[in-house]
Amino acid sequence: MNIVVLVKQVPDSGAERNLTSDDNTVDRGSANNVINEMDEYAIEEALKIKEAHGGEVTILTMGPDRATESIRKALSMGPDAAVHVVDDALAGSCAVATSKVLAAALGTLNADLILCGAESTDGRVQVLPHMLAERLGVAALTGARKLTVDGASLTAERQTEEGYEVVSAATPAVVSVWDTINEPRYPSFKGIMAAKKKPVRTLSLADLGVSADEVGFAGATSAVVEHSKRPPRSAGTKITDEGTAGTQLVEYLVTEKFV
Amino acid sequence: MAEVLVVVEATQAFGVKKVTLELLTLARRIGSPSAVVLGGPGAAAELAGKLAEYGAEKIYAAESEEIDGHLVAPKATVLANLVREVQPAAVLLASTQEGKEIAGRLAVKLDNGLLTDVVDLDADGTATQVAFAGSTIVKSKVTRGLPLVTLRPNSVTPEPAPATPGTVALEVAATEADKLAKVVERVAEQKGSRPELTEASIVVSGGRGIGNADNFKLVEEIADLLGGAVGASRAAVDSGYYPHQFQVGQTGKTVSPQLYVALGISGAIQHRAGMQTSKTIVAVNKDAEAPIFELADFGVVGDLFKVLPQAAEEIRKRK
Ligand SMILES: Cc1cc2nc3c(=O)[nH]c(=O)nc-3n(C[C@H](O)[C@H](O)[C@H](O)COP(=O)(O)OP(=O)(O)OC[C@H]3O[C@@H](n4cnc5c(N)ncnc54)[C@H](O)[C@@H]3O)c2cc1C
Ligand SMILES: Cc1cc2nc3c(=O)[nH]c(=O)nc-3n(C[C@H](O)[C@H](O)[C@H](O)COP(=O)(O)OP(=O)(O)OC[C@H]3O[C@@H](n4cnc5c(N)ncnc54)[C@H](O)[C@@H]3O)c2cc1C
């Protein structure tokens, strides 16, 4: 099975993140950039499928030059190769444009299965999987917490608000995964060394036949008008329990009309 | 007045979701709300009363087994046809997984911008979004096409505005590609009377400090006494104390209730990402230095197992 895993580089969610004041995009310069957490689960799932059924796993990333760090990190977990879509004109791309570029790249990769995270930790837009499926005319099974592959047939279990659903489709398909699906492996030393030699192919917009005015700031379908830091919440009353804190807590809730 | 399409979400247990009522309220700022019900046969009739009460001037009903039996693709096709036909002033959906997915497909079909996780929308289409764990406020606009927006639950107070809508049946013409992802089985799990986590006006969450699955009864007890939903931190979920669908935070649900009660939760940045915009925050933690106290309007430094039973007893007395 030919599997492509989408991997996005994002600023570390454990540290402070900002938008820049000059072009309203994520300030990636000052941030510690990491693989979008959910994408590690997608990589792990791809490797497990490869181990069971054979095939090849390719990482696909759209992002600036420095996204190479995340690509190598992803490869060190075990995938075979990577494709990096990189082009200055991509800066500031909205989700609609991002999906156009990734779909064009996927068009050249002939994947049976496209695995990705259920959402990114920076944009959290949660729309890429369905946008890609729409563009490629293939099925999308999203938010999988369990995935079973049987020949060309895919069955996934997904959490819903009322319980869960079992959904199915045939390959080719896009499947997005939630962090409950598996436990991503740590790269081994051997894996890290091997990753340095794995092929990483770069593609420009011209290579994909996408014109620069369809993406980035030029082609954005939405625009940030302004942004500001939310004033930090200020701490209120803090009491230490000396035997009556439970009662005091309820008194507070009564004053605030919650009881 | 131009129509504003509001895509309806409903559950078996509770009917029309609160967020849909918020959307109808918001839609009135921009134009005349038309509710769009996308479901199985008979879906619209059950929801019509509530939709009328909250101001739907018209109800579009797309009802078919094809919608019920597949993931969101057929819904997006129906909506795209409707948008082309009525040229609405805006399309509003809930910022739930389903709402975002429909919006994403619609954006591609119409080559239209979309804005997700919106918490407010002006009549001119300017949206307010919160980003990065609630730390950044962004004002944005769709610059290609009509405002296509998903609203985060608990952003607007639903206001009744009784109307007498007629129902217009829509043809469901799903394409072959729309029918590729099939629903094999739906299993309802979450029984009981607690409100849905993202919609609840009170959320009581437990963390690793709760200690084990059995002790989560204490959290449930407080939640039930307050009429709230139960949430959990990732550490509590990972330790098997509570099911994953109740996780609050960056990789779980985002909640924005009137009251958030954090019990035995340290307040890591990824947890805050899911609850930082709550109106009032109350915390109980035995560690006076726990970061959750930086956000708490009322904080108790103390042992949960002493504080909670006493609090429960006191609420019962007051009721
Ligand atoms: C704070 C913030 C808010 C934003 N709001 C909006 C908005 O309202 N509307 C809008 O159109 N755009 C928005 N964007 C831009 C949007 O995040 C980017 O266009 C993004 O690349 C696509 O959305 P996502 O990463 O949120 O995708 P999601 O749909 O959340 O990501 C799902 C998966 O898709 C894959 N993926 C996503 N991007 C890439 C990539 N570049 N390369 C490889 N794989 C990828 C990953 O596997 C990921 O796990 C926002 C960005 C930020 C930082
Ligand atoms: C990429 C990423 C995504 C993440 N996503 C999420 C997410 O979605 N949601 C989330 O919650 N976390 C998330 N996390 C994890 C997060 O960083 C924290 O590890 C987690 O929130 C900690 O949970 P906790 O507060 O319950 O546990 P801890 O940090 O262990 O805190 C337990 C607290 O309980 C207190 N306590 C213990 N016993 C008692 C007692 N008897 N009485 C009173 N207090 C007591 C302790 O003082 C302590 O403060 C994510 C992390 C990463 C890296």
Short mmCIF file of C-alpha atoms in Angstrom, two decimals, chain A residues 13-15 17-19 26 37-38 41 96 99 119 121-122 124-127 130-131 133-135 137-143 158-159 161-169 178-180 219-230 233-241 243-254 258-259, chain B residues 11-13 17 71-72 96-97 100-101 104-105 108-109 112-117 132-144 180-190 196 226 234 244-245 249-252 254 258-259 269-270 276 278-282 288 293-301 307 310-311 314-315 318:
data_model
loop_
_atom_site.label_atom_id
_atom_site.label_comp_id
_atom_site.label_asym_id
_atom_site.label_seq_id
_atom_site.Cartn_x
_atom_site.Cartn_y
_atom_site.Cartn_z
CA SER A 13 2.04 24.83 21.81
CA GLY A 14 3.75 24.60 25.18
CA ALA A 15 5.35 28.01 24.76
CA ARG A 17 2.78 31.93 20.51
CA ASN A 18 2.17 35.19 18.66
CA LEU A 19 1.05 36.61 15.37
CA VAL A 26 2.30 33.09 12.91
CA GLU A 37 1.46 16.55 17.52
CA MET A 38 -1.49 14.81 15.87
CA TYR A 41 0.00 9.61 15.35
CA VAL A 96 -8.53 26.87 0.92
CA SER A 99 -5.68 22.41 0.30
CA GLU A 119 -6.25 19.11 13.38
CA THR A 121 -2.35 22.92 16.97
CA ASP A 122 -1.83 26.38 15.45
CA ARG A 124 -6.96 24.26 14.50
CA VAL A 125 -9.15 24.73 11.47
CA GLN A 126 -9.87 20.97 11.23
CA VAL A 127 -10.89 21.18 7.58
CA HIS A 130 -12.33 17.01 3.86
CA MET A 131 -11.02 19.79 1.61
CA ALA A 133 -11.04 14.64 -0.30
CA GLU A 134 -13.33 17.10 -2.03
CA ARG A 135 -10.59 18.19 -4.41
CA GLY A 137 -12.78 13.08 -5.38
CA VAL A 138 -11.90 10.41 -2.82
CA ALA A 139 -13.47 9.38 0.50
CA ALA A 140 -12.64 11.06 3.81
CA LEU A 141 -12.84 9.23 7.12
CA THR A 142 -12.07 11.78 9.79
CA GLY A 143 -11.17 11.71 13.45
CA ARG A 158 -14.70 7.68 15.23
CA GLN A 159 -15.88 9.42 18.35
CA GLU A 161 -20.82 13.63 20.52
CA GLU A 162 -23.40 10.95 21.16
CA GLY A 163 -21.12 7.94 21.18
CA TYR A 164 -19.16 6.54 18.29
CA GLU A 165 -19.58 5.61 14.64
CA VAL A 166 -18.12 2.87 12.52
CA VAL A 167 -17.45 4.20 9.03
CA SER A 168 -15.99 2.60 5.93
CA ALA A 169 -14.60 3.38 2.51
CA TRP A 178 -7.06 11.46 16.67
CA ASP A 179 -4.44 11.01 19.40
CA THR A 180 -6.29 8.03 20.86
CA GLY A 219 -4.73 34.46 -3.24
CA ALA A 220 -6.02 34.47 0.33
CA THR A 221 -9.77 33.96 0.67
CA SER A 222 -9.84 35.61 4.07
CA ALA A 223 -7.79 38.29 5.77
CA VAL A 224 -6.85 39.22 9.29
CA VAL A 225 -7.95 42.82 9.83
CA GLU A 226 -6.29 43.25 13.22
CA HIS A 227 -5.12 41.21 16.17
CA SER A 228 -4.34 41.84 19.78
CA LYS A 229 -3.28 40.00 22.88
CA ARG A 230 -6.17 39.20 25.17
CA ARG A 233 -6.92 36.90 33.28
CA SER A 234 -6.22 38.27 36.69
CA ALA A 235 -6.36 35.99 39.65
CA GLY A 236 -9.21 36.63 42.06
CA THR A 237 -9.70 35.50 45.60
CA LYS A 238 -7.56 32.63 46.86
CA ILE A 239 -8.26 31.00 50.19
CA THR A 240 -6.48 28.24 52.05
CA ASP A 241 -8.60 25.50 53.55
CA GLY A 243 -11.78 23.38 57.59
CA THR A 244 -14.49 25.52 55.98
CA ALA A 245 -13.26 26.07 52.41
CA GLY A 246 -15.99 23.82 50.94
CA THR A 247 -18.66 26.01 52.51
CA GLN A 248 -16.88 29.21 51.47
CA LEU A 249 -16.64 27.92 47.93
CA VAL A 250 -20.39 27.35 47.83
CA GLU A 251 -20.99 30.81 49.32
CA TYR A 252 -19.01 32.24 46.41
CA LEU A 253 -21.08 30.21 43.92
CA VAL A 254 -24.27 31.48 45.58
CA PHE A 258 -24.54 29.50 40.17
CA VAL A 259 -26.35 27.82 43.03
CA THR B 11 -28.90 15.46 18.89
CA GLN B 12 -31.22 12.52 19.50
CA ALA B 13 -31.35 13.25 23.18
CA LYS B 17 -28.49 22.20 19.83
CA LEU B 71 -20.33 11.30 6.26
CA VAL B 72 -20.70 15.03 5.52
CA THR B 96 -18.09 21.46 15.82
CA GLN B 97 -16.19 18.79 13.94
CA LYS B 100 -16.23 22.63 10.24
CA GLU B 101 -16.13 19.67 7.87
CA GLY B 104 -14.53 23.07 4.51
CA ARG B 105 -16.14 21.19 1.64
CA VAL B 108 -13.77 24.31 -1.84
CA LYS B 109 -16.95 23.85 -3.89
CA ASN B 112 -15.02 30.78 -0.93
CA GLY B 113 -13.07 31.79 2.19
CA LEU B 114 -14.01 30.36 5.57
CA LEU B 115 -13.47 31.42 9.14
CA THR B 116 -13.59 28.86 11.94
CA ASP B 117 -13.79 29.17 15.73
CA PHE B 132 -3.44 30.28 20.59
CA ALA B 133 -5.11 28.94 23.69
CA GLY B 134 -7.36 31.98 23.96
CA SER B 135 -4.40 34.35 24.29
CA THR B 136 -4.85 36.22 21.01
CA ILE B 137 -7.93 37.95 19.61
CA VAL B 138 -8.14 38.22 15.85
CA LYS B 139 -10.55 40.26 13.72
CA SER B 140 -10.90 38.84 10.25
CA LYS B 141 -13.02 38.89 7.14
CA VAL B 142 -13.75 36.60 4.25
CA THR B 143 -12.36 38.39 1.22
CA ARG B 144 -13.50 35.97 -1.46
CA LEU B 180 -17.74 6.97 -0.83
CA ALA B 181 -17.61 7.26 2.96
CA LYS B 182 -20.35 5.16 4.50
CA VAL B 183 -21.67 5.04 8.03
CA VAL B 184 -21.82 1.36 8.95
CA GLU B 185 -23.04 1.74 12.49
CA ARG B 186 -23.90 4.46 15.00
CA VAL B 187 -23.52 3.61 18.65
CA ALA B 188 -25.03 5.91 21.28
CA GLU B 189 -23.02 5.86 24.47
CA GLN B 190 -23.48 8.97 26.46
CA GLU B 196 -23.25 18.22 26.25
CA LEU B 226 -24.80 22.33 39.72
CA ARG B 234 -5.54 14.85 29.53
CA HIS B 244 -11.48 10.60 26.13
CA GLN B 245 -14.54 12.34 24.74
CA GLY B 249 -7.90 21.26 26.15
CA GLN B 250 -5.87 21.63 23.05
CA THR B 251 -6.31 18.03 21.92
CA GLY B 252 -9.76 17.77 23.41
CA THR B 254 -12.81 23.72 23.79
CA GLN B 258 -20.33 30.61 32.41
CA LEU B 259 -18.60 28.62 35.16
CA ILE B 269 -0.99 25.66 28.91
CA GLN B 270 -2.57 22.90 26.78
CA GLN B 276 -9.36 29.93 29.14
CA SER B 278 -14.75 30.59 30.46
CA LYS B 279 -16.54 33.49 32.15
CA THR B 280 -15.85 32.44 35.74
CA ILE B 281 -13.17 29.98 36.82
CA VAL B 282 -13.02 28.21 40.17
CA ALA B 288 -0.73 26.86 46.24
CA PHE B 293 -4.69 29.80 40.34
CA GLU B 294 -3.38 32.50 37.96
CA LEU B 295 -6.72 32.28 36.14
CA ALA B 296 -9.06 31.44 38.96
CA ASP B 297 -11.63 33.97 40.07
CA PHE B 298 -11.99 31.90 43.21
CA GLY B 299 -9.29 29.48 44.27
CA VAL B 300 -9.17 27.05 47.15
CA VAL B 301 -5.81 25.75 48.30
CA VAL B 307 -13.24 20.30 50.28
CA GLN B 310 -18.22 19.62 52.33
CA ALA B 311 -19.12 21.66 49.25
CA GLU B 314 -23.52 22.74 51.48
CA ILE B 315 -25.09 22.88 47.99
CA ARG B 318 -28.93 25.55 49.98
#
